[in-house]
CSV table of C-alpha atoms in Angstrom, one decimal:
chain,number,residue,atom,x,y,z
A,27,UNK,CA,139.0,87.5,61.4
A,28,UNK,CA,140.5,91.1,61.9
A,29,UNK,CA,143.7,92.6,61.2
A,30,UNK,CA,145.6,94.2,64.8
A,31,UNK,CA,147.5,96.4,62.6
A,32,UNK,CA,144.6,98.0,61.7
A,33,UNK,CA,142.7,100.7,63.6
A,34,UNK,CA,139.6,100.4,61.6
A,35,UNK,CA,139.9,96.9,62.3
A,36,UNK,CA,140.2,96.2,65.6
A,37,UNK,CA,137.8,98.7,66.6
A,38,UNK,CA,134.8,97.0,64.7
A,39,UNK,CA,135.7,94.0,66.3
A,40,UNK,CA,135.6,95.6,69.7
A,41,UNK,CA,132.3,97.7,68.7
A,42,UNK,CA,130.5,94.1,67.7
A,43,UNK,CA,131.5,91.9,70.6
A,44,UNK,CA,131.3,94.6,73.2
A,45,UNK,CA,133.9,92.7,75.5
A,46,UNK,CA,133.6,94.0,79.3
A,47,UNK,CA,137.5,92.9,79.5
A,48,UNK,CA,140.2,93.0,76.7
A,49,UNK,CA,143.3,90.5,77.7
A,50,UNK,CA,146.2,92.0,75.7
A,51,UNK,CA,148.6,89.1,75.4
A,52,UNK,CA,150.2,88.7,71.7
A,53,UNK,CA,153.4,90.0,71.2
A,54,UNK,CA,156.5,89.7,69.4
A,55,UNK,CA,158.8,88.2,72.1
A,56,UNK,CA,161.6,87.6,70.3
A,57,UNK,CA,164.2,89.8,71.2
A,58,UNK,CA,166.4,89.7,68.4
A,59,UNK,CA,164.0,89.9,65.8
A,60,UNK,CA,162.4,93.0,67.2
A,61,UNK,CA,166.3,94.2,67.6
A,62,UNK,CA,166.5,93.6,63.5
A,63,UNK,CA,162.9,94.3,63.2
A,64,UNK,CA,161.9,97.4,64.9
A,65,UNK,CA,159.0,98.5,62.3
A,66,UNK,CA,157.3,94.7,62.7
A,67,UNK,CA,157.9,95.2,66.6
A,68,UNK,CA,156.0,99.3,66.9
A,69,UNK,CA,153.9,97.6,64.8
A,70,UNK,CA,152.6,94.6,66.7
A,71,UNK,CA,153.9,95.8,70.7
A,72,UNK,CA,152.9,99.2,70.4
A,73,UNK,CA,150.4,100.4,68.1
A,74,UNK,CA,148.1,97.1,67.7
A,75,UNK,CA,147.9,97.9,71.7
A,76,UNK,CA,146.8,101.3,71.1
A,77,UNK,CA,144.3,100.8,68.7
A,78,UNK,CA,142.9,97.8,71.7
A,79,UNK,CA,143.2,100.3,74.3
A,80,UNK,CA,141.4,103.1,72.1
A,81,UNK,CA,138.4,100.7,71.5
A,82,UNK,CA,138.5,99.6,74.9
A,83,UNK,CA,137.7,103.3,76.4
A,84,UNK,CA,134.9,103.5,74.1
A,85,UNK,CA,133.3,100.5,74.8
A,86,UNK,CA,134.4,101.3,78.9
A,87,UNK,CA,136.4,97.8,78.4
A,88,UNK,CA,138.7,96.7,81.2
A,89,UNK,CA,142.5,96.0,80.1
A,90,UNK,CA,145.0,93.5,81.3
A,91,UNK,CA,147.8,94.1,79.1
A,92,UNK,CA,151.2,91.5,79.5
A,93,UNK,CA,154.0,93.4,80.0
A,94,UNK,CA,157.9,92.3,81.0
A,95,UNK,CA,160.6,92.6,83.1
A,96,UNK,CA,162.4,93.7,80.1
A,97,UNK,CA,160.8,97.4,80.8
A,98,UNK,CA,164.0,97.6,83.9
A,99,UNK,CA,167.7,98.5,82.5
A,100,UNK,CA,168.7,95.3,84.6
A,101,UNK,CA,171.6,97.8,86.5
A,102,UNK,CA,169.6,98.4,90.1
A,103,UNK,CA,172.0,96.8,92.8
A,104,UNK,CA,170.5,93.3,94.1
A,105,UNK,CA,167.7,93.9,91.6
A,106,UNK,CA,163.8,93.1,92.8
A,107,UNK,CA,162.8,95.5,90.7
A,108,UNK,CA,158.8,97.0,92.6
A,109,UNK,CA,156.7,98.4,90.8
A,110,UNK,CA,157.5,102.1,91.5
A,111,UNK,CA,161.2,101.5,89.8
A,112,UNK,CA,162.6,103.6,87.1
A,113,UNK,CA,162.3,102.1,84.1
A,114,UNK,CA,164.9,102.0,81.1
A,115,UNK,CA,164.3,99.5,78.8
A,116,UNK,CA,167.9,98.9,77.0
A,117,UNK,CA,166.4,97.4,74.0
A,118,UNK,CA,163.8,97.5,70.8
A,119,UNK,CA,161.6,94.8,72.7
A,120,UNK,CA,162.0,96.7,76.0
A,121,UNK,CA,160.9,99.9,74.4
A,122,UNK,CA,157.9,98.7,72.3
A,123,UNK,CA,156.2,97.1,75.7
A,124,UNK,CA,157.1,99.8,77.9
A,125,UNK,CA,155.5,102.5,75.1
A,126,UNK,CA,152.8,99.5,75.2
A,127,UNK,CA,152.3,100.2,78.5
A,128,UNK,CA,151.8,104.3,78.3
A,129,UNK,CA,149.0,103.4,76.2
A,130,UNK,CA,146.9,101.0,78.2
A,131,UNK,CA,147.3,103.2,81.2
A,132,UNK,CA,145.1,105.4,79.6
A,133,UNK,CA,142.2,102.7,79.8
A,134,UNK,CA,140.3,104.1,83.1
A,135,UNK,CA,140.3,100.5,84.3
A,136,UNK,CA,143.6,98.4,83.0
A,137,UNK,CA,146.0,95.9,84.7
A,138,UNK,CA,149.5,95.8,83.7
A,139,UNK,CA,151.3,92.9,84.2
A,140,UNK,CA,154.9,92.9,84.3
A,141,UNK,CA,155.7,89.2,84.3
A,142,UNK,CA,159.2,87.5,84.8
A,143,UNK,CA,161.0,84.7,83.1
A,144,UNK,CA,158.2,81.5,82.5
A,145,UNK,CA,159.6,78.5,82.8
A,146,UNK,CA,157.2,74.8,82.2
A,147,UNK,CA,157.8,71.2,80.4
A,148,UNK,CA,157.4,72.8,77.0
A,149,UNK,CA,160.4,73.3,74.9
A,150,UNK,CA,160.5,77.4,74.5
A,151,UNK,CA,161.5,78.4,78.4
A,152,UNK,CA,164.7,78.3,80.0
A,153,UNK,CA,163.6,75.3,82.2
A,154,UNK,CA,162.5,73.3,79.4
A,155,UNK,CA,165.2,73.9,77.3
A,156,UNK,CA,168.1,73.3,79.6
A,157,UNK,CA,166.2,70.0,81.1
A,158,UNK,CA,165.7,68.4,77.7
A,159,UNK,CA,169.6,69.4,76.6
A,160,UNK,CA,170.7,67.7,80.0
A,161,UNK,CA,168.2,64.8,79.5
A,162,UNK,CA,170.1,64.2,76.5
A,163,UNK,CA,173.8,64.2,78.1
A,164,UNK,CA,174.8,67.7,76.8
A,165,UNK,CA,176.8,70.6,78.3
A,166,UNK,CA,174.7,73.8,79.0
A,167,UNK,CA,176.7,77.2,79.7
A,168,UNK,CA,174.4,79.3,81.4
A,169,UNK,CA,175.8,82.9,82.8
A,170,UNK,CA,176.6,83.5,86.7
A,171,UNK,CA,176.3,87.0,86.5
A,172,UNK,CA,172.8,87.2,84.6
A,173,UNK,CA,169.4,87.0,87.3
A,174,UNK,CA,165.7,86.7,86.9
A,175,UNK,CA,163.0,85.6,89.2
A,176,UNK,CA,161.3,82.2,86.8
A,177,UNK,CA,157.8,81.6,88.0
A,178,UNK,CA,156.2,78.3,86.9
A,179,UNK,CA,153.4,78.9,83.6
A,180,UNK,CA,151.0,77.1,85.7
A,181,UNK,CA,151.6,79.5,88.5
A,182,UNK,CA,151.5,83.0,86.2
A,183,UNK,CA,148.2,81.7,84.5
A,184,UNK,CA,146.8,81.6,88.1
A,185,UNK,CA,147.8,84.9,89.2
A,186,UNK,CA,146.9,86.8,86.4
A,187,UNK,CA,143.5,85.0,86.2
A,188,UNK,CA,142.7,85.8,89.8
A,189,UNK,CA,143.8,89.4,89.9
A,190,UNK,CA,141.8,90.1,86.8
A,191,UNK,CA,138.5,88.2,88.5
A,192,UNK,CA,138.8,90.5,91.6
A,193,UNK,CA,139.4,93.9,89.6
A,194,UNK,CA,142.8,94.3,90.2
A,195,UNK,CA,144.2,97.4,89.0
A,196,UNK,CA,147.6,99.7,88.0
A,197,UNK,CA,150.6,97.5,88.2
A,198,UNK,CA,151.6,94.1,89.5
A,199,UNK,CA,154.8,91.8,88.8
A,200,UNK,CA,154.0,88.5,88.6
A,201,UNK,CA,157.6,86.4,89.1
A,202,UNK,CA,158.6,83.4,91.2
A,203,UNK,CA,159.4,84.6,94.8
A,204,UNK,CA,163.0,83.9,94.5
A,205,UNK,CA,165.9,85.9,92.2
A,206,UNK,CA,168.6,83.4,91.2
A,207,UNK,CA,171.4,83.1,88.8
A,208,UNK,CA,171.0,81.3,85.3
A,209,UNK,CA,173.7,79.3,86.5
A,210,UNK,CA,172.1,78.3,89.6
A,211,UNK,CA,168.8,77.8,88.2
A,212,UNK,CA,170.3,75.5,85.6
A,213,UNK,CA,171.8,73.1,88.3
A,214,UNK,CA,168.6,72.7,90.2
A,215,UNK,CA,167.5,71.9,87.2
A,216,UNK,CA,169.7,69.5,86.9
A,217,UNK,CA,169.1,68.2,90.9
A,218,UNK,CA,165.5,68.0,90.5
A,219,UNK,CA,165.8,66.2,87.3
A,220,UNK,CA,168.3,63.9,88.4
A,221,UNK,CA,171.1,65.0,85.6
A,222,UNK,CA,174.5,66.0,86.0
A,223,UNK,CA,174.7,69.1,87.2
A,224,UNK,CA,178.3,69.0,86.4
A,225,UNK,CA,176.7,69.4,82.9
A,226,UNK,CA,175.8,72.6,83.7
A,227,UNK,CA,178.5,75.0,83.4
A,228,UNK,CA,179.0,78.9,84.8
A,229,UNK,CA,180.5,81.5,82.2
A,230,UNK,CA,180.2,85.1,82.1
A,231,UNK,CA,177.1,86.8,79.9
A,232,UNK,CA,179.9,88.6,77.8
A,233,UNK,CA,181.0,85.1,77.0
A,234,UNK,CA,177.6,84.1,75.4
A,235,UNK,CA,178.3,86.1,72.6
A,236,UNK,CA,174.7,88.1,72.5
A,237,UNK,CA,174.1,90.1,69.6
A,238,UNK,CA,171.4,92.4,71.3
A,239,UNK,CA,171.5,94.1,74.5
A,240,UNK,CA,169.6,92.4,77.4
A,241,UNK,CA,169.4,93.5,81.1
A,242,UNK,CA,171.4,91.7,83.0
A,243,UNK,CA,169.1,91.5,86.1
A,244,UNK,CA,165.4,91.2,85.7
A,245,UNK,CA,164.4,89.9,88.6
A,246,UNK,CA,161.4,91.5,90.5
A,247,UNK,CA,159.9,91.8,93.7
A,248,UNK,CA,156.6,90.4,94.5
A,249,UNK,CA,156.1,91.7,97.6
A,250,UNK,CA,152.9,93.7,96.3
A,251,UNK,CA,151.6,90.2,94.9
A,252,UNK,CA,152.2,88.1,98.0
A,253,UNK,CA,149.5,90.6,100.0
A,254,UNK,CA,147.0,88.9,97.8
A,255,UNK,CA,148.4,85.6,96.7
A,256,UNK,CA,151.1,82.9,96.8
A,257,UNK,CA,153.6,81.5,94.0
A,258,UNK,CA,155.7,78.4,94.4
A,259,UNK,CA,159.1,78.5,94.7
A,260,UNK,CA,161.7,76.9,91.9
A,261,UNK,CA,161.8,73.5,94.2
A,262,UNK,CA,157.9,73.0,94.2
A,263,UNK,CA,157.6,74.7,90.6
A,264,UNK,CA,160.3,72.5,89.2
A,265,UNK,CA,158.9,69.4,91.2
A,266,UNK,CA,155.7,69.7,89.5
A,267,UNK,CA,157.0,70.3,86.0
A,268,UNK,CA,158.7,67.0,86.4
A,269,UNK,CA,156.2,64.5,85.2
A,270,UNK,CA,155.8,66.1,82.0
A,271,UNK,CA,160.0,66.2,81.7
A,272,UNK,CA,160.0,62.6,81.8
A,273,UNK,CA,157.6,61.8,79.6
């Protein structure tokens, strides 16, 4: 056991297992609690990464750190955010991983991956969530004027694994090839799960009532990624996510 919130911890833990790569993946996702929470969300985002990057240089560790689409203010016009973007996160979550970031690219050989929106069967992802609420007969309001770029879990797992076997460095999104509405995301959805996509209905994201400030486009290119690799679109992503849907 160690503690990531201590320095002195994480860096015996790093000193006795002498890792020749450090996968930085725990975070606190949640975006309202780290809006509420901003000490527990430095604290976990920002400076347990730090002390993992520290100990990495000193044991010449590689890094893949996973970062979001949430570092982008979500303004750029037809969105695709590359890699080279500004970035102007809008929000305490957006901030920690981005700060996050400034430390792991300090590792001489690190990986940053900024991943979009993963969707699967489970029930904590968009897909997941809307699918079992149509399953069950309900009305889903999803926003028309909110857009993302949802790559399958199945699909992200793969990609990061491979560009981390081959040595991949600097930064690479990892996002489904296609930037789409909630609102039409949540009707094919519906189509490929053979609900109601009447169910499924189109509002504004000012009528969602969000307490915390989220970009309203995170979508990214992958155009980097595709040199190296292919992702399935929503259609196939969706298509095999179904069996476990109707389980």
């Amino acid at each position: 056991p160690y503690d990531p919130l201590s320095e002195e911890s994480v860096a015996r833990l790093v000193e006795g297992q002498k890792p020749s790569l450090l996968v930085l993946a725990e975070e606190i996702e949640d975006v309202e609690y780290c809006e509420q929470h901003r000490r527990d969300a430095m604290e976990f985002n920002t400076r347990a990464v730090r002390f993992f990057a520290d100990a990495a240089r000193k044991a010449e560790a590689r890094v893949v750190y996973r970062s979001t689409a949430f570092v982008f203010d979500g303004r750029k016009p037809g969105g695709l955010y590359t890699e080279t973007d500004k970035v102007n996160p809008i929000n305490v979550y957006g901030e920690t991983k981005l700060m996050g970031e400034v430390h792991v690219d300090k590792v001489p050989e690190f990986l940053i991956v900024r991943l979009g929106e993963v969707y699967g069967p489970g029930p904590g992802n968009f897909a997941g969530h809307v699918g079992a609420q149509l399953k069950a007969g309900e009305k889903v309001e999803l926003a028309r004027d909110m857009f993302f770029s949802p790559v399958l879990i199945d699909d992200a797992a793969r990609v990061i694994q491979t560009l981390a076997d081959n040595r991949m460095t600097g930064w690479f999104n990892v996002a489904g090839p296609e930037r789409v509405s909630h609102y039409a995301f949540g009707r094919r959805i519906a189509a490929a799960f053979g609900a109601d996509e009447g169910l499924v209905v189109p509002v504004s994201a000012s009528e969602l009532g969000m307490t915390v400030p989220v970009p309203l486009d995170t979508s990214l290119s992958i155009a980097k990624l595709s040199l190296l690799i292919s992702v399935r679109g929503i259609d196939e992503g969706l298509a095999a996510m179904k069996p476990a849907m109707e389980k």
